[in-house]
Amino acid sequence: MSAPSTVAASTSTATATAVAASSGRAVLGVRGGSVREELRRLGAGTPPTPLVCVGAEVKSRRVIVRLKLEGAGTWGSIKDRTALSLLRSVADRLDEPGAALVESTSGNLGVALASAARALGISFTAVVDPSLSPVLAERMTGLGAVLSEVSRRDAQGGYLSARLDRVAALLAADPALVWTDQYHNPANPLAHYQGTGPELHKQAPGSMDAVFVAVSTGGTLAGLGRYLRQRRPKARVIAVDVPGSRVFADPAGTRLLTGIGASRPSAFLRQGDWDDVVIVDDADAVSHCHALAGTTGIRLGGSSGAVLAACTRYLAEHPEITSPVCVCPDSGGNYTQTLYAPAWLADRGVEVTRDLPATFLRREHS
């Protein structure tokens, strides 16, 4: 009974190789089983991302701020969870001969999808824009991804509409392409309802009275917010956004930080997923990144810096909050040539200041 199965698998592989080659895509390898089986293997045994305690002084009040460092994940960001969930939702389509991935990304999801695609032996095209971190771009191409870059800004001052137009054009030109669609696919918030939320709940069994979450597609906020509503109803869920983002219907504009904000409202969010919104500007986010790194050695990415800035500001205005958690999407390693490069910041008029609502003391033992 094993011989026909082996022949069928060989024929399918040969067909897939031929289709991929005819489309001009690279053939990355041959996996041992179905996409769903391989995804199960990729996600098995992944340890929780750490919850690190940092001491802070806010208006002469000592507070322990807990940072959930998603940058410690397998592929370097909270988008690891999103990528695996999105891929599971399209796994059957990816088993078709010649199937390949395409997605619009500002960086971290692209790295996660490129990592998974390489492991699956599937080619991946990442539709990106000029704001992409050079480090993330190099990581994606090093993993075998093809970068398709758009250059024109949309009417809202960003690149999202242009990236989605490019995705649509690629899909029309190649029927074998599979779009994971992080903007509408319910697998996005599901990753955080089933993964990030339960993990955080288990890591913080005691007091947790406020959780700060960056928003872009809204998937993390929607999934995590709904989980916490059920299991930690007393905890405030604070959404963190940036000027120029239209997630909460503010006027559109250009944005410096990547991985936070969007040029249109989220398809996932609904009233009740969050309690408050804090808007953080570029300089405040970057200054918090530098302040934390200077005291503790922990380097955060820009969206994580915005989350931390929102937290310190909120603590200054709400002394009743005593046990906050910041969900930090990625680490500073991706931004050595941008957010941590003085010349890059100076060229963009971003001044790092020490005049912050909080003074970070040191990393604490949890």
mmCIF file of C-alpha atoms in Angstrom, residues 26 62 64 85 87 138 162 191 212 227 247 260 313 326:
data_model
loop_
_atom_site.group_PDB
_atom_site.id
_atom_site.type_symbol
_atom_site.label_atom_id
_atom_site.label_comp_id
_atom_site.label_asym_id
_atom_site.label_seq_id
_atom_site.Cartn_x
_atom_site.Cartn_y
_atom_site.Cartn_z
ATOM 1 C CA ALA A 26 11.939 30.010 -6.450
ATOM 2 C CA ARG A 62 7.348 53.313 42.881
ATOM 3 C CA ILE A 64 6.663 47.637 38.935
ATOM 4 C CA SER A 85 -2.723 31.265 12.892
ATOM 5 C CA LEU A 87 -1.301 29.961 7.803
ATOM 6 C CA GLU A 138 17.532 41.784 4.954
ATOM 7 C CA ALA A 162 -0.941 51.042 -2.352
ATOM 8 C CA ALA A 191 -4.169 33.935 17.575
ATOM 9 C CA PHE A 212 -1.357 48.291 27.284
ATOM 10 C CA TYR A 227 -10.041 37.190 26.328
ATOM 11 C CA VAL A 247 -7.706 53.164 13.596
ATOM 12 C CA ILE A 260 1.629 50.629 14.967
ATOM 13 C CA ARG A 313 1.682 58.659 30.990
ATOM 14 C CA CYS A 326 2.896 46.312 28.570
#
